[in-house]
Coordinates of N, CA and C in Angstrom, one line a residue:
M1 N 0.8 -1.2 0.0 CA 0.0 0.0 0.0 C 0.9 1.2 0.0
K2 N 0.4 2.4 0.5 CA 1.1 3.6 0.4 C 2.3 3.7 1.3
P3 N 3.4 4.3 0.9 CA 4.6 4.5 1.8 C 4.2 5.2 3.1
I4 N 4.9 5.0 4.2 CA 4.6 5.6 5.5 C 4.5 7.1 5.4
K5 N 5.5 7.7 4.7 CA 5.5 9.2 4.6 C 4.2 9.8 4.0
H6 N 3.7 9.1 3.0 CA 2.4 9.6 2.4 C 1.3 9.3 3.4
A7 N 1.3 8.2 4.1 CA 0.2 8.0 5.1 C 0.2 9.0 6.2
V8 N 1.4 9.4 6.7 CA 1.5 10.4 7.7 C 1.0 11.7 7.2
K9 N 1.4 12.1 5.9 CA 0.9 13.3 5.3 C -0.6 13.4 5.2
S10 N -1.2 12.3 4.8 CA -2.6 12.2 4.7 C -3.3 12.4 6.1
I11 N -2.8 11.7 7.1 CA -3.4 11.8 8.4 C -3.3 13.2 9.0
L12 N -2.1 13.8 8.8 CA -1.9 15.2 9.3 C -2.8 16.2 8.6
A13 N -2.9 16.0 7.3 CA -3.8 16.9 6.5 C -5.2 16.9 7.0
T14 N -5.7 15.6 7.3 CA -7.1 15.5 7.8 C -7.2 16.1 9.2
A15 N -6.2 15.8 10.1 CA -6.2 16.4 11.4 C -6.2 17.9 11.4
L16 N -5.4 18.5 10.6 CA -5.3 19.9 10.5 C -6.6 20.5 10.1
L17 N -7.3 19.9 9.1 CA -8.6 20.4 8.7 C -9.6 20.3 9.9
A18 N -9.5 19.3 10.7 CA -10.4 19.1 11.8 C -10.2 20.2 12.8
V19 N -9.0 20.7 13.0 CA -8.8 21.7 14.0 C -8.7 23.1 13.4
G20 N -9.1 23.2 12.1 CA -9.2 24.5 11.6 C -8.0 25.1 10.9
V21 N -7.0 24.2 10.6 CA -5.8 24.7 10.0 C -5.7 24.1 8.6
S22 N -5.4 25.0 7.7 CA -5.3 24.6 6.3 C -4.0 25.1 5.7
G23 N -3.5 24.5 4.6 CA -2.3 24.9 3.9 C -2.6 25.1 2.4
A24 N -1.5 25.5 1.7 CA -1.6 25.7 0.3 C -1.9 24.3 -0.4
Q25 N -2.7 24.4 -1.5 CA -3.0 23.1 -2.2 C -1.8 22.7 -3.0
A26 N -1.4 21.4 -2.9 CA -0.3 20.8 -3.6 C -0.8 19.8 -4.6
A27 N 0.2 19.2 -5.2 CA -0.2 18.1 -6.2 C -0.7 16.9 -5.4
P28 N -1.5 16.1 -6.0 CA -2.1 14.9 -5.3 C -1.0 13.9 -4.9
T29 N -1.2 13.2 -3.8 CA -0.2 12.3 -3.3 C -0.5 10.8 -3.8
T30 N -1.8 10.6 -4.2 CA -2.2 9.3 -4.6 C -3.1 9.4 -5.9
A31 N -2.9 8.5 -6.8 CA -3.8 8.3 -7.9 C -4.4 6.9 -7.9
L32 N -5.7 6.8 -7.9 CA -6.5 5.5 -7.8 C -7.2 5.3 -9.1
Y33 N -7.0 4.1 -9.7 CA -7.7 3.8 -10.9 C -8.8 2.7 -10.6
L34 N -10.1 3.1 -10.8 CA -11.2 2.2 -10.6 C -11.4 1.3 -11.8
T35 N -11.2 0.0 -11.6 CA -11.3 -0.9 -12.7 C -12.5 -1.8 -12.5
M36 N -13.6 -1.6 -13.2 CA -14.9 -2.2 -12.9 C -15.2 -3.3 -13.9
D37 N -15.7 -4.4 -13.3 CA -16.2 -5.5 -14.1 C -17.6 -5.2 -14.7
G38 N -17.7 -5.3 -16.0 CA -19.0 -5.1 -16.7 C -19.4 -6.3 -17.5
S39 N -18.8 -7.5 -17.3 CA -19.0 -8.7 -18.1 C -20.4 -9.2 -18.0
G40 N -20.8 -10.1 -18.9 CA -22.2 -10.5 -19.0 C -22.7 -11.4 -17.9
S41 N -21.8 -11.9 -17.0 CA -22.3 -12.6 -15.8 C -23.0 -11.7 -14.8
I42 N -22.8 -10.4 -15.0 CA -23.5 -9.4 -14.1 C -24.8 -9.1 -14.8
T43 N -25.9 -9.3 -14.2 CA -27.2 -9.0 -14.7 C -27.4 -7.5 -14.8
A44 N -28.4 -7.0 -15.5 CA -28.7 -5.6 -15.6 C -29.0 -5.0 -14.2
A45 N -29.8 -5.7 -13.4 CA -30.1 -5.2 -12.1 C -28.9 -5.2 -11.2
Q46 N -28.0 -6.2 -11.3 CA -26.8 -6.2 -10.5 C -25.9 -5.1 -10.9
F47 N -25.8 -4.8 -12.2 CA -24.9 -3.8 -12.7 C -25.4 -2.4 -12.2
T48 N -26.7 -2.2 -12.2 CA -27.3 -1.0 -11.6 C -26.9 -0.8 -10.2
T49 N -27.0 -1.9 -9.4 CA -26.6 -1.9 -8.0 C -25.1 -1.6 -7.9
Q50 N -24.3 -2.1 -8.7 CA -22.8 -1.9 -8.7 C -22.5 -0.4 -9.0
V51 N -23.1 0.1 -10.0 CA -22.9 1.6 -10.3 C -23.4 2.5 -9.2
T52 N -24.5 2.2 -8.6 CA -25.0 3.0 -7.5 C -24.1 2.9 -6.3
S53 N -23.5 1.7 -6.1 CA -22.6 1.5 -5.0 C -21.3 2.3 -5.1
Y54 N -20.8 2.4 -6.3 CA -19.6 3.2 -6.6 C -19.9 4.7 -6.3
V55 N -21.0 5.2 -6.8 CA -21.4 6.6 -6.6 C -21.6 6.9 -5.1
T56 N -22.4 6.0 -4.4 CA -22.6 6.3 -3.0 C -21.4 6.2 -2.2
A57 N -20.5 5.2 -2.5 CA -19.3 5.1 -1.7 C -18.4 6.3 -1.9
L58 N -18.2 6.8 -3.1 CA -17.4 7.9 -3.3 C -17.9 9.2 -2.7
N59 N -19.2 9.4 -2.8 CA -19.8 10.6 -2.2 C -19.7 10.5 -0.7
N60 N -19.9 9.4 -0.1 CA -19.8 9.2 1.4 C -18.4 9.5 1.8
I61 N -17.4 9.0 1.1 CA -16.0 9.2 1.5 C -15.6 10.6 1.5
F62 N -15.9 11.3 0.4 CA -15.5 12.7 0.2 C -16.3 13.6 1.2
T63 N -17.5 13.3 1.4 CA -18.3 14.1 2.4 C -17.7 14.0 3.8
A64 N -17.3 12.8 4.2 CA -16.8 12.5 5.5 C -15.4 13.0 5.7
T65 N -14.6 13.1 4.5 CA -13.2 13.5 4.6 C -12.9 14.5 3.5
P66 N -13.4 15.7 3.6 CA -13.2 16.7 2.6 C -11.7 17.1 2.3
S67 N -10.9 16.7 3.2 CA -9.4 17.0 3.0 C -8.9 16.2 1.8
L68 N -9.6 15.2 1.4 CA -9.2 14.4 0.2 C -9.2 15.3 -1.1
F69 N -10.1 16.3 -1.1 CA -10.1 17.2 -2.3 C -8.7 17.8 -2.5
G70 N -8.1 17.6 -3.7 CA -6.8 18.1 -4.0 C -5.7 17.2 -3.6
Q71 N -6.0 16.1 -2.8 CA -5.0 15.2 -2.4 C -5.0 13.9 -3.2
V72 N -6.0 13.6 -3.9 CA -6.1 12.4 -4.7 C -6.6 12.7 -6.1
A73 N -6.1 11.8 -7.0 CA -6.6 11.8 -8.4 C -7.3 10.4 -8.6
I74 N -8.3 10.4 -9.5 CA -9.0 9.2 -9.8 C -9.3 9.0 -11.3
G75 N -9.1 7.8 -11.8 CA -9.5 7.5 -13.1 C -10.4 6.2 -13.1
G76 N -10.9 5.9 -14.2 CA -11.7 4.7 -14.2 C -11.9 4.0 -15.6
G77 N -12.0 2.7 -15.6 CA -12.3 2.0 -16.8 C -13.1 0.7 -16.5
I78 N -13.8 0.2 -17.5 CA -14.7 -0.9 -17.4 C -14.2 -2.0 -18.3
F79 N -14.3 -3.3 -17.9 CA -13.9 -4.4 -18.7 C -14.9 -5.5 -18.8
G80 N -14.8 -6.2 -19.9 CA -15.5 -7.5 -20.1 C -14.5 -8.3 -20.8
A81 N -14.7 -8.6 -22.1 CA -13.7 -9.3 -22.9 C -12.7 -8.3 -23.4
D82 N -13.0 -7.0 -23.4 CA -12.1 -5.9 -23.7 C -12.2 -4.8 -22.7
F83 N -11.7 -3.6 -22.9 CA -11.6 -2.6 -21.9 C -12.0 -1.3 -22.5
S84 N -12.6 -0.4 -21.7 CA -13.0 1.0 -22.1 C -12.8 1.9 -21.0
E85 N -12.0 3.0 -21.2 CA -11.9 4.0 -20.1 C -13.1 4.9 -20.1
F86 N -13.7 5.1 -19.0 CA -14.9 6.0 -18.9 C -14.5 7.3 -18.2
F87 N -13.4 7.4 -17.5 CA -13.0 8.6 -16.9 C -11.5 8.7 -16.8
A88 N -10.9 9.7 -17.6 CA -9.5 9.9 -17.6 C -9.0 10.3 -16.2
T89 N -7.9 9.8 -15.8 CA -7.3 10.1 -14.5 C -7.1 11.6 -14.3
Q90 N -7.7 12.1 -13.2 CA -7.5 13.6 -13.0 C -7.7 13.8 -11.5
E91 N -7.1 15.0 -11.0 CA -7.2 15.3 -9.6 C -8.6 15.7 -9.3
I92 N -9.1 15.2 -8.2 CA -10.4 15.5 -7.7 C -10.3 16.7 -6.8
T93 N -10.4 17.9 -7.3 CA -10.1 19.1 -6.6 C -11.2 19.7 -5.8
N94 N -12.5 19.4 -6.2 CA -13.6 19.9 -5.5 C -14.9 19.1 -5.8
A95 N -16.0 19.6 -5.3 CA -17.3 18.8 -5.5 C -17.7 18.7 -6.9
A96 N -17.3 19.7 -7.7 CA -17.7 19.6 -9.2 C -16.9 18.5 -9.9
A97 N -15.6 18.4 -9.5 CA -14.8 17.3 -10.1 C -15.3 15.9 -9.7
L98 N -15.7 15.8 -8.4 CA -16.3 14.6 -7.9 C -17.6 14.3 -8.7
T99 N -18.4 15.3 -8.9 CA -19.7 15.1 -9.7 C -19.4 14.6 -11.1
S100 N -18.3 15.1 -11.7 CA -18.0 14.7 -13.1 C -17.6 13.2 -13.0
L101 N -16.9 12.7 -12.0 CA -16.5 11.3 -11.9 C -17.8 10.5 -11.6
T102 N -18.6 10.8 -10.7 CA -19.8 10.0 -10.4 C -20.8 10.0 -11.5
T103 N -20.9 11.1 -12.3 CA -21.7 11.1 -13.4 C -21.2 10.2 -14.5
A104 N -19.9 10.2 -14.7 CA -19.4 9.2 -15.7 C -19.6 7.8 -15.3
I105 N -19.6 7.5 -14.0 CA -19.9 6.1 -13.6 C -21.4 5.8 -13.8
S106 N -22.3 6.8 -13.4 CA -23.7 6.6 -13.6 C -24.1 6.4 -15.1
N107 N -23.4 7.1 -16.0 CA -23.7 7.0 -17.4 C -23.4 5.7 -18.0
L108 N -22.6 4.8 -17.3 CA -22.4 3.5 -17.8 C -23.6 2.7 -17.8
D109 N -24.6 3.1 -17.0 CA -25.9 2.3 -16.9 C -27.0 2.9 -17.6
L110 N -26.8 4.0 -18.4 CA -27.9 4.6 -19.2 C -28.3 3.7 -20.3
P111 N -29.6 3.4 -20.5 CA -30.1 2.6 -21.6 C -29.8 3.2 -22.9
A112 N -29.7 4.6 -23.0 CA -29.4 5.3 -24.2 C -28.0 4.9 -24.7
N113 N -27.1 4.6 -23.8 CA -25.7 4.2 -24.2 C -25.6 2.8 -24.7
N114 N -26.6 2.4 -25.6 CA -26.6 1.0 -26.1 C -25.3 0.7 -26.8
P115 N -24.6 -0.5 -26.5 CA -25.1 -1.5 -25.5 C -24.8 -1.3 -24.1
G116 N -24.5 0.0 -23.7 CA -24.2 0.3 -22.3 C -22.8 -0.2 -21.9
R117 N -22.5 0.0 -20.6 CA -21.3 -0.5 -20.0 C -20.0 -0.1 -20.8
G118 N -20.1 1.1 -21.3 CA -18.9 1.7 -22.0 C -18.7 1.0 -23.4
G119 N -19.7 0.3 -23.9 CA -19.6 -0.3 -25.2 C -18.7 -1.5 -25.2
I120 N -18.4 -2.1 -24.1 CA -17.5 -3.2 -24.0 C -18.1 -4.5 -24.6
N121 N -17.3 -5.5 -24.9 CA -17.8 -6.8 -25.3 C -18.0 -7.5 -24.0
Q122 N -19.3 -7.9 -23.7 CA -19.6 -8.5 -22.4 C -19.4 -10.0 -22.4
G123 N -18.9 -10.6 -23.4 CA -18.8 -12.0 -23.6 C -17.5 -12.6 -22.9
G124 N -16.9 -12.0 -22.0 CA -15.7 -12.5 -21.4 C -15.3 -11.7 -20.2
T125 N -14.3 -12.1 -19.5 CA -13.8 -11.4 -18.3 C -12.2 -11.4 -18.4
A126 N -11.7 -10.3 -19.0 CA -10.3 -10.1 -19.2 C -9.7 -9.2 -18.2
I127 N -9.5 -9.8 -17.0 CA -8.9 -9.0 -15.9 C -7.5 -8.6 -16.2
G128 N -6.7 -9.5 -16.7 CA -5.3 -9.2 -17.0 C -5.2 -8.1 -18.0
D129 N -6.0 -8.1 -19.0 CA -5.9 -7.0 -20.0 C -6.3 -5.7 -19.3
A130 N -7.3 -5.7 -18.4 CA -7.8 -4.5 -17.7 C -6.7 -4.0 -16.8
V131 N -6.0 -4.8 -16.1 CA -4.9 -4.4 -15.3 C -3.8 -3.7 -16.1
N132 N -3.5 -4.3 -17.3 CA -2.5 -3.7 -18.2 C -2.9 -2.3 -18.6
A133 N -4.2 -2.2 -19.0 CA -4.7 -0.9 -19.5 C -4.7 0.1 -18.3
S134 N -5.1 -0.3 -17.1 CA -5.2 0.6 -16.0 C -3.8 1.1 -15.6
A135 N -2.8 0.2 -15.7 CA -1.4 0.6 -15.3 C -0.9 1.6 -16.3
S136 N -1.2 1.4 -17.6 CA -0.7 2.4 -18.6 C -1.3 3.7 -18.4
A137 N -2.6 3.8 -18.0 CA -3.3 5.1 -17.8 C -2.7 5.8 -16.6
L138 N -2.4 5.1 -15.5 CA -1.8 5.7 -14.3 C -0.4 6.2 -14.5
L139 N 0.4 5.3 -15.2 CA 1.8 5.7 -15.5 C 1.9 6.9 -16.4
A140 N 1.0 7.0 -17.3 CA 0.9 8.2 -18.2 C 0.5 9.5 -17.4
Y141 N -0.4 9.3 -16.5 CA -0.8 10.4 -15.7 C 0.3 10.9 -14.8
E142 N 1.1 10.0 -14.2 CA 2.2 10.4 -13.3 C 3.3 11.1 -14.1
Q143 N 3.5 10.6 -15.3 CA 4.6 11.2 -16.2 C 4.2 12.6 -16.6
A144 N 2.9 12.8 -16.9 CA 2.4 14.1 -17.3 C 2.5 15.1 -16.1
L145 N 2.2 14.5 -14.9 CA 2.3 15.3 -13.6 C 3.7 15.7 -13.3
Q146 N 4.7 14.8 -13.6 CA 6.1 15.0 -13.3 C 6.3 15.1 -11.8
V147 N 5.5 14.3 -11.1 CA 5.7 14.2 -9.6 C 5.5 12.7 -9.3
D148 N 6.4 12.2 -8.4 CA 6.3 10.8 -7.9 C 5.2 10.7 -6.9
I149 N 4.1 10.0 -7.3 CA 3.0 9.8 -6.4 C 2.7 8.3 -6.3
D150 N 1.8 7.9 -5.3 CA 1.4 6.5 -5.2 C 0.4 6.2 -6.3
L151 N 0.5 5.1 -7.0 CA -0.4 4.7 -8.0 C -1.0 3.3 -7.6
L152 N -2.3 3.3 -7.5 CA -3.1 2.2 -7.1 C -4.1 1.8 -8.1
I153 N -4.1 0.5 -8.5 CA -5.2 -0.1 -9.3 C -6.2 -0.8 -8.4
D154 N -7.5 -0.5 -8.7 CA -8.5 -1.0 -7.8 C -9.5 -1.8 -8.7
V155 N -9.3 -3.1 -8.7 CA -10.2 -4.0 -9.5 C -11.3 -4.5 -8.7
T156 N -12.5 -4.5 -9.3 CA -13.7 -5.2 -8.7 C -14.2 -6.2 -9.7
T157 N -14.6 -7.4 -9.3 CA -15.1 -8.4 -10.2 C -16.0 -9.4 -9.5
D158 N -16.9 -10.0 -10.3 CA -17.8 -11.0 -9.8 C -17.3 -12.4 -10.2
G159 N -16.2 -12.5 -11.0 CA -15.8 -13.8 -11.5 C -14.3 -14.0 -11.6
Q160 N -13.8 -14.6 -12.6 CA -12.4 -14.9 -12.7 C -12.0 -14.7 -14.2
N161 N -10.7 -14.4 -14.4 CA -10.2 -14.2 -15.7 C -10.4 -15.4 -16.6
N162 N -10.9 -15.2 -17.8 CA -11.2 -16.3 -18.8 C -10.7 -16.0 -20.2
T163 N -10.1 -14.9 -20.4 CA -9.6 -14.5 -21.7 C -8.5 -13.5 -21.6
G164 N -7.6 -13.4 -22.6 CA -6.6 -12.3 -22.6 C -5.4 -12.7 -21.7
A165 N -4.7 -11.6 -21.2 CA -3.5 -11.8 -20.4 C -3.8 -12.4 -19.1
D166 N -2.8 -13.1 -18.5 CA -2.9 -13.7 -17.2 C -2.9 -12.5 -16.2
P167 N -3.8 -12.4 -15.3 CA -3.9 -11.3 -14.3 C -2.7 -11.3 -13.4
A168 N -2.2 -12.5 -12.9 CA -1.1 -12.5 -12.0 C 0.1 -11.9 -12.7
T169 N 0.4 -12.3 -13.9 CA 1.5 -11.7 -14.7 C 1.3 -10.2 -14.9
A170 N 0.1 -9.8 -15.2 CA -0.2 -8.4 -15.5 C 0.1 -7.6 -14.2
A171 N -0.4 -8.1 -13.0 CA -0.2 -7.4 -11.8 C 1.3 -7.3 -11.4
G172 N 2.0 -8.4 -11.7 CA 3.5 -8.4 -11.4 C 4.2 -7.4 -12.3
N173 N 3.8 -7.3 -13.6 CA 4.4 -6.4 -14.5 C 4.1 -4.9 -14.1
A174 N 2.9 -4.7 -13.7 CA 2.4 -3.4 -13.3 C 3.3 -2.9 -12.1
V175 N 3.5 -3.7 -11.1 CA 4.3 -3.3 -10.0 C 5.8 -3.0 -10.4
V176 N 6.3 -3.9 -11.3 CA 7.7 -3.6 -11.8 C 7.8 -2.3 -12.5
S177 N 6.7 -1.9 -13.2 CA 6.7 -0.7 -14.1 C 6.5 0.5 -13.2
G178 N 6.1 0.4 -12.0 CA 6.0 1.6 -11.1 C 4.7 1.7 -10.4
I179 N 3.7 0.8 -10.6 CA 2.5 0.8 -9.9 C 2.8 0.3 -8.4
N180 N 2.3 1.1 -7.4 CA 2.5 0.7 -6.0 C 1.8 -0.5 -5.6
S181 N 0.5 -0.7 -6.0 CA -0.3 -1.8 -5.6 C -1.4 -2.1 -6.5
V182 N -1.7 -3.4 -6.8 CA -2.8 -3.8 -7.6 C -3.8 -4.5 -6.6
N183 N -4.9 -3.9 -6.3 CA -5.8 -4.4 -5.3 C -7.1 -5.0 -6.0
C184 N -7.7 -5.9 -5.3 CA -8.9 -6.5 -5.8 C -10.0 -6.8 -4.8
L185 N -11.2 -6.5 -5.1 CA -12.4 -6.8 -4.3 C -13.4 -7.7 -5.1
G186 N -13.7 -8.8 -4.6 CA -14.7 -9.7 -5.3 C -16.1 -9.4 -4.9
I187 N -17.0 -9.9 -5.7 CA -18.5 -9.8 -5.4 C -19.1 -11.1 -5.6
G188 N -19.5 -11.8 -4.5 CA -20.1 -13.1 -4.6 C -19.2 -14.2 -4.6
A189 N -19.7 -15.4 -4.5 CA -18.9 -16.6 -4.2 C -18.0 -17.0 -5.4
S190 N -18.4 -16.6 -6.6 CA -17.6 -17.0 -7.8 C -16.4 -16.1 -8.1
A191 N -16.3 -15.0 -7.4 CA -15.2 -14.1 -7.6 C -13.9 -14.7 -7.2
N192 N -12.8 -14.3 -8.0 CA -11.5 -14.8 -7.7 C -10.5 -13.7 -7.7
C193 N -9.9 -13.3 -6.6 CA -8.9 -12.2 -6.5 C -7.6 -12.8 -6.1
S194 N -7.4 -14.1 -6.1 CA -6.2 -14.7 -5.6 C -5.0 -14.3 -6.5
W195 N -5.2 -13.9 -7.7 CA -4.2 -13.6 -8.7 C -3.4 -12.4 -8.2
V196 N -3.9 -11.6 -7.3 CA -3.2 -10.4 -6.7 C -1.8 -10.8 -6.2
G197 N -1.8 -11.9 -5.4 CA -0.6 -12.4 -4.8 C 0.1 -11.4 -3.9
T198 N 1.4 -11.2 -4.1 CA 2.1 -10.2 -3.3 C 2.2 -8.9 -4.0
N199 N 1.4 -8.7 -5.0 CA 1.5 -7.4 -5.8 C 0.5 -6.4 -5.3
G200 N -0.3 -6.7 -4.3 CA -1.2 -5.8 -3.8 C -2.0 -6.4 -2.6
T201 N -3.3 -6.0 -2.5 CA -4.1 -6.6 -1.4 C -5.4 -7.2 -2.0
N202 N -5.6 -8.5 -1.6 CA -6.8 -9.2 -1.9 C -7.8 -8.9 -0.8
F203 N -8.8 -8.1 -1.1 CA -9.8 -7.7 -0.1 C -10.9 -8.7 0.1
G204 N -10.8 -9.9 -0.5 CA -11.8 -10.9 -0.3 C -13.0 -10.5 -1.2
S205 N -14.2 -11.0 -0.8 CA -15.4 -10.8 -1.6 C -16.5 -10.3 -0.7
A206 N -17.3 -9.3 -1.2 CA -18.6 -9.0 -0.6 C -19.5 -10.1 -0.9
P207 N -20.4 -10.5 0.0 CA -21.3 -11.7 -0.2 C -22.2 -11.6 -1.4
S208 N -22.6 -10.3 -1.7 CA -23.5 -10.1 -2.8 C -23.4 -8.7 -3.3
F209 N -24.1 -8.4 -4.4 CA -24.1 -7.0 -4.9 C -24.8 -6.1 -3.9
Q210 N -25.8 -6.6 -3.2 CA -26.4 -5.7 -2.2 C -25.5 -5.3 -1.1
E211 N -24.5 -6.1 -0.8 CA -23.5 -5.7 0.3 C -22.2 -5.2 -0.3
F212 N -22.2 -4.9 -1.6 CA -20.9 -4.5 -2.2 C -20.6 -3.1 -1.8
Q213 N -21.5 -2.2 -1.6 CA -21.2 -0.8 -1.4 C -20.4 -0.6 -0.1
A214 N -20.8 -1.2 1.0 CA -20.1 -1.1 2.2 C -18.7 -1.6 2.1
A215 N -18.5 -2.8 1.4 CA -17.2 -3.3 1.3 C -16.3 -2.4 0.4
L216 N -16.9 -1.9 -0.7 CA -16.1 -1.0 -1.5 C -15.7 0.3 -0.8
E217 N -16.6 0.8 0.0 CA -16.3 2.1 0.7 C -15.2 1.8 1.7
G218 N -15.2 0.7 2.4 CA -14.2 0.3 3.3 C -12.8 0.2 2.6
K219 N -12.8 -0.4 1.5 CA -11.6 -0.7 0.7 C -11.0 0.7 0.3
I220 N -11.8 1.5 -0.3 CA -11.2 2.8 -0.8 C -10.7 3.6 0.4
K221 N -11.4 3.6 1.6 CA -10.8 4.3 2.7 C -9.4 3.8 3.1
Q222 N -9.2 2.5 3.0 CA -7.9 1.9 3.3 C -6.9 2.3 2.3
E223 N -7.3 2.4 1.0 CA -6.4 2.8 -0.1 C -6.0 4.2 0.1
F224 N -6.9 5.1 0.6 CA -6.6 6.5 0.8 C -6.0 6.7 2.2
D225 N -5.8 5.7 3.0 CA -5.3 5.8 4.4 C -6.1 6.8 5.2
I226 N -7.4 6.7 5.2 CA -8.3 7.6 6.0 C -8.3 7.0 7.4
P227 N -7.9 7.8 8.4 CA -7.8 7.4 9.8 C -9.2 7.2 10.4
E228 N -9.4 6.3 11.3 CA -10.7 6.2 12.0 C -10.9 7.4 12.9
P229 N -12.2 7.7 13.1 CA -12.6 8.9 13.9 C -11.8 9.1 15.2
G230 N -11.7 8.0 15.9 CA -11.0 8.1 17.2 C -9.5 8.5 17.1
T231 N -8.9 8.0 16.0 CA -7.5 8.3 15.7 C -7.4 9.8 15.4
L232 N -8.3 10.3 14.6 CA -8.4 11.7 14.2 C -8.5 12.6 15.4
A233 N -9.4 12.2 16.3 CA -9.6 13.1 17.5 C -8.4 13.2 18.3
I234 N -7.7 12.0 18.5 CA -6.4 12.0 19.3 C -5.4 12.9 18.6
L235 N -5.2 12.8 17.3 CA -4.3 13.7 16.6 C -4.6 15.1 16.7
G236 N -5.9 15.4 16.6 CA -6.4 16.8 16.7 C -6.0 17.4 18.1
L237 N -6.3 16.6 19.1 CA -6.0 17.1 20.5 C -4.5 17.3 20.7
G238 N -3.7 16.4 20.1 CA -2.3 16.5 20.2 C -1.8 17.7 19.5
L239 N -2.3 18.1 18.4 CA -1.9 19.3 17.7 C -2.3 20.5 18.5
L240 N -3.5 20.5 19.0 CA -3.9 21.7 19.9 C -3.0 21.8 21.1
G241 N -2.6 20.7 21.7 CA -1.7 20.7 22.8 C -0.4 21.3 22.4
M242 N 0.1 21.0 21.3 CA 1.4 21.5 20.8 C 1.3 23.0 20.6
V243 N 0.2 23.5 20.0 CA 0.0 24.9 19.8 C -0.1 25.7 21.2
A244 N -0.8 25.1 22.1 CA -0.9 25.7 23.5 C 0.4 25.8 24.2
S245 N 1.2 24.7 24.0 CA 2.5 24.7 24.7 C 3.4 25.7 24.1
R246 N 3.4 25.9 22.8 CA 4.3 26.9 22.2 C 3.8 28.4 22.6
R247 N 2.5 28.6 22.8 CA 2.1 29.9 23.2 C 2.5 30.2 24.6
K248 N 2.6 29.2 25.5 CA 3.0 29.4 26.9 C 4.5 29.8 26.9
Q249 N 5.3 29.2 26.0 CA 6.7 29.5 26.0 C 6.9 31.0 25.5

């Protein structure tokens, strides 16, 4: 996952916001690529639930932790037998940028976008190809940014790879090329994320699409190193104590 120095930076930024201290906006420290399964094994109703879960999870996370604005960049793509990018990686600077992202996710489910799901071929599950495409997108973003940041690929799937590149090989190549972590969250009993191996985190599987949103939200919080409320309160009190001590001196 993220290096310790970036985790500390994220925690301190959140704590400073909580006690009313803010600083100049800098480049993002983390770029996350949302790699969504849109293969035909997912029914129309399940896909709608999946899309709604992504939108709800992202809105909840940024509402609860507004210090993420300007700290993270997000991109997204959807895969079946092939791959289609639905949101180019960009810094989520404010609520308008977040709305652009969640709208792009919601549009994947619009009937008018026939055949929907980004126009992908739904007749297969090419996880390895999706990881390769996601890695290329993140590395291109970092190169354009000209800043060394954490690059995370976030795969969700209800099945297992059955076409294209081997996902374990793709994940290993991604890490060698500069991706910090390739993570996977399954949905249902048929999902297989074991290919992650030592190249990232296997978050296991949500029991069903109805329970996917909570699992997804928890995973993204870990990827962004969002501290628990109790930890945040302790950090805030510690910073206030430091300020009071300096004033006494």
